Amino acid sequence: MPELLTAFRYRVVLEGARAAAGFAECSGLEVEHELFEFAEGGQNRFVHKLPTRLRPADLVLRRGLVPVPSELWAWIEAIGAGNYQRRGGEIRVYSADGRRSQAWRFERGIPVRWSGPALSATQSAVAMESLTIAHEGLRAG
C-alpha cells in the first residue's frame, strides 16, 4: 500500500521570491468544473449537465508575522502602484523521509488580499498574516 502523506510536510515556492519564511497554512488547493445545464425538450426526468471551464480556487497562505517588511508586502504594494507582477509558484508535499512526493503548480498568480493579525492584549498567540492569491490554473505534477 502506498505511503499516505501528512499535511505538515510541505513547502510553498513563489517565483521571483526568496524564502523569507515558511507558511503555517496553505489552503485553496481546489478546482471545480463549471456546469452548463441543458433541458432537453420532451425529457422531463433529468437535465443534462455538461462540464465547461475548470475554475481554480484562490490560494490562501498564512504565516507568522515577521518584524521586517516582507517580499509579500512589497508584491502587494507593487500591484497597487500599477506594476502587475504575476508570479507562478508551486506547493510541494514531502514524504516522511524528505522526498518530494506530490506538487501542484499554479500559473500567473496575483495577490488579491492581505490580512494582518487579529491583535488582542488578552492572548499570547502568534501574530499571523495571510495572503490570498488568485491564479489562472492549477495542475498536479
Coordinates of C-alpha atoms in Angstrom, one line a residue:
M1 CA 0.0 0.0 0.0
P2 CA 1.4 3.5 -0.8
E3 CA 2.5 5.7 2.0
L4 CA -0.1 8.3 3.0
L5 CA 1.3 11.8 3.0
T6 CA 1.0 14.1 6.0
A7 CA -0.4 17.6 5.8
F8 CA 2.5 19.3 7.7
R9 CA 5.5 18.4 5.4
Y10 CA 5.1 21.0 2.6
R11 CA 6.8 24.0 1.1
V12 CA 5.4 26.9 -0.9
V13 CA 7.7 28.3 -3.6
L14 CA 6.9 31.6 -5.3
E15 CA 8.8 32.6 -8.5
G16 CA 11.0 35.6 -8.0
A17 CA 10.9 35.5 -4.2
R18 CA 13.5 34.5 -1.7
A19 CA 12.3 32.2 1.1
A20 CA 11.7 34.8 3.8
A21 CA 9.6 32.5 6.0
G22 CA 7.7 29.2 5.8
F23 CA 3.9 29.2 5.8
A24 CA 1.9 27.7 8.6
E25 CA -1.1 27.0 6.5
C26 CA -1.9 26.7 2.8
S27 CA -5.5 26.3 1.6
G28 CA -7.3 26.6 -1.7
L29 CA -5.8 23.5 -3.5
E30 CA -9.1 23.0 -5.3
V31 CA -10.5 23.1 -8.8
E32 CA -14.1 22.8 -9.9
H33 CA -15.8 22.3 -13.2
E34 CA -18.4 24.9 -14.1
L35 CA -21.5 23.2 -15.5
F36 CA -23.8 24.1 -18.3
E37 CA -27.3 22.8 -17.7
F38 CA -29.3 21.8 -20.8
A39 CA -33.0 20.9 -20.6
E40 CA -33.8 18.7 -23.5
G41 CA -37.3 19.2 -24.9
G42 CA -39.6 16.2 -24.1
Q43 CA -37.2 14.9 -21.5
N44 CA -38.7 15.7 -18.1
R45 CA -36.8 13.2 -15.9
F46 CA -33.5 15.0 -15.8
V47 CA -31.5 17.9 -17.0
H48 CA -28.2 17.4 -18.9
K49 CA -25.2 18.8 -17.1
L50 CA -22.2 19.4 -19.3
P51 CA -18.8 20.4 -17.9
T52 CA -17.3 23.7 -19.3
R53 CA -14.5 25.6 -17.6
L54 CA -12.2 24.3 -14.9
R55 CA -12.2 27.0 -12.2
P56 CA -9.4 27.0 -9.6
A57 CA -10.0 28.4 -6.1
D58 CA -7.8 31.2 -4.8
L59 CA -4.8 30.1 -2.7
V60 CA -4.6 31.3 0.9
L61 CA -1.2 31.3 2.6
R62 CA -0.9 32.0 6.3
R63 CA 2.3 32.5 8.3
G64 CA 3.6 34.2 11.4
L65 CA 4.2 37.9 11.1
V66 CA 7.8 38.8 10.7
P67 CA 9.3 42.1 12.0
V68 CA 10.8 43.3 8.7
P69 CA 8.9 44.3 5.6
S70 CA 8.3 41.1 3.7
E71 CA 8.5 40.4 0.0
L72 CA 4.8 39.5 0.1
W73 CA 4.0 43.1 1.2
A74 CA 6.3 44.5 -1.5
W75 CA 4.4 42.4 -4.1
I76 CA 1.1 43.8 -2.9
E77 CA 2.4 47.4 -3.0
A78 CA 3.8 46.9 -6.5
I79 CA 0.3 45.8 -7.7
G80 CA -1.2 48.9 -6.0
A81 CA 1.3 51.1 -7.9
G82 CA 0.2 49.6 -11.2
N83 CA 3.1 47.1 -11.6
Y84 CA 1.2 43.9 -12.2
Q85 CA 3.8 41.3 -11.4
R86 CA 2.1 38.0 -11.9
R87 CA 4.0 35.0 -10.5
G88 CA 3.8 31.3 -10.7
G89 CA 4.6 29.0 -7.9
E90 CA 4.4 25.5 -6.5
I91 CA 3.1 23.8 -3.4
R92 CA 5.3 20.7 -2.7
V93 CA 4.4 17.9 -0.3
Y94 CA 7.2 15.7 1.1
S95 CA 7.2 12.2 2.4
A96 CA 8.4 11.2 5.9
D97 CA 12.0 10.6 4.6
G98 CA 12.1 14.1 2.9
R99 CA 11.5 13.1 -0.7
R100 CA 9.2 15.3 -2.8
S101 CA 6.1 13.2 -3.3
Q102 CA 3.4 15.5 -4.7
A103 CA 3.3 19.0 -6.1
W104 CA 0.8 21.5 -7.5
R105 CA 1.8 24.3 -9.8
F106 CA -0.2 27.5 -10.1
E107 CA 0.2 29.9 -13.0
R108 CA 0.1 33.7 -13.3
G109 CA -0.8 34.4 -9.7
I110 CA -1.6 37.8 -8.4
P111 CA -2.2 38.9 -4.7
V112 CA -5.8 39.9 -4.2
R113 CA -6.0 40.2 -0.4
W114 CA -3.6 40.6 2.6
S115 CA -4.9 40.2 6.1
G116 CA -3.0 41.3 9.1
P117 CA -3.1 39.8 12.6
A118 CA -6.0 40.0 15.0
L119 CA -4.4 41.8 17.9
S120 CA -5.5 41.2 21.5
A121 CA -3.9 42.2 24.8
T122 CA -5.6 39.2 26.4
Q123 CA -3.9 36.5 24.3
S124 CA -0.4 35.3 23.7
A125 CA -0.9 33.7 20.3
V126 CA 1.5 34.3 17.4
A127 CA 0.5 37.2 15.2
M128 CA -0.4 35.8 11.8
E129 CA -0.7 37.4 8.3
S130 CA -2.4 35.8 5.3
L131 CA -2.1 36.4 1.6
T132 CA -4.8 35.4 -0.9
I133 CA -3.5 34.7 -4.4
A134 CA -5.8 34.5 -7.5
H135 CA -4.3 32.5 -10.3
E136 CA -5.1 31.2 -13.8
G137 CA -4.6 27.5 -13.4
L138 CA -3.6 24.7 -11.1
R139 CA -2.0 21.5 -12.2
A140 CA -0.6 18.5 -10.5
G141 CA 2.9 17.4 -11.2

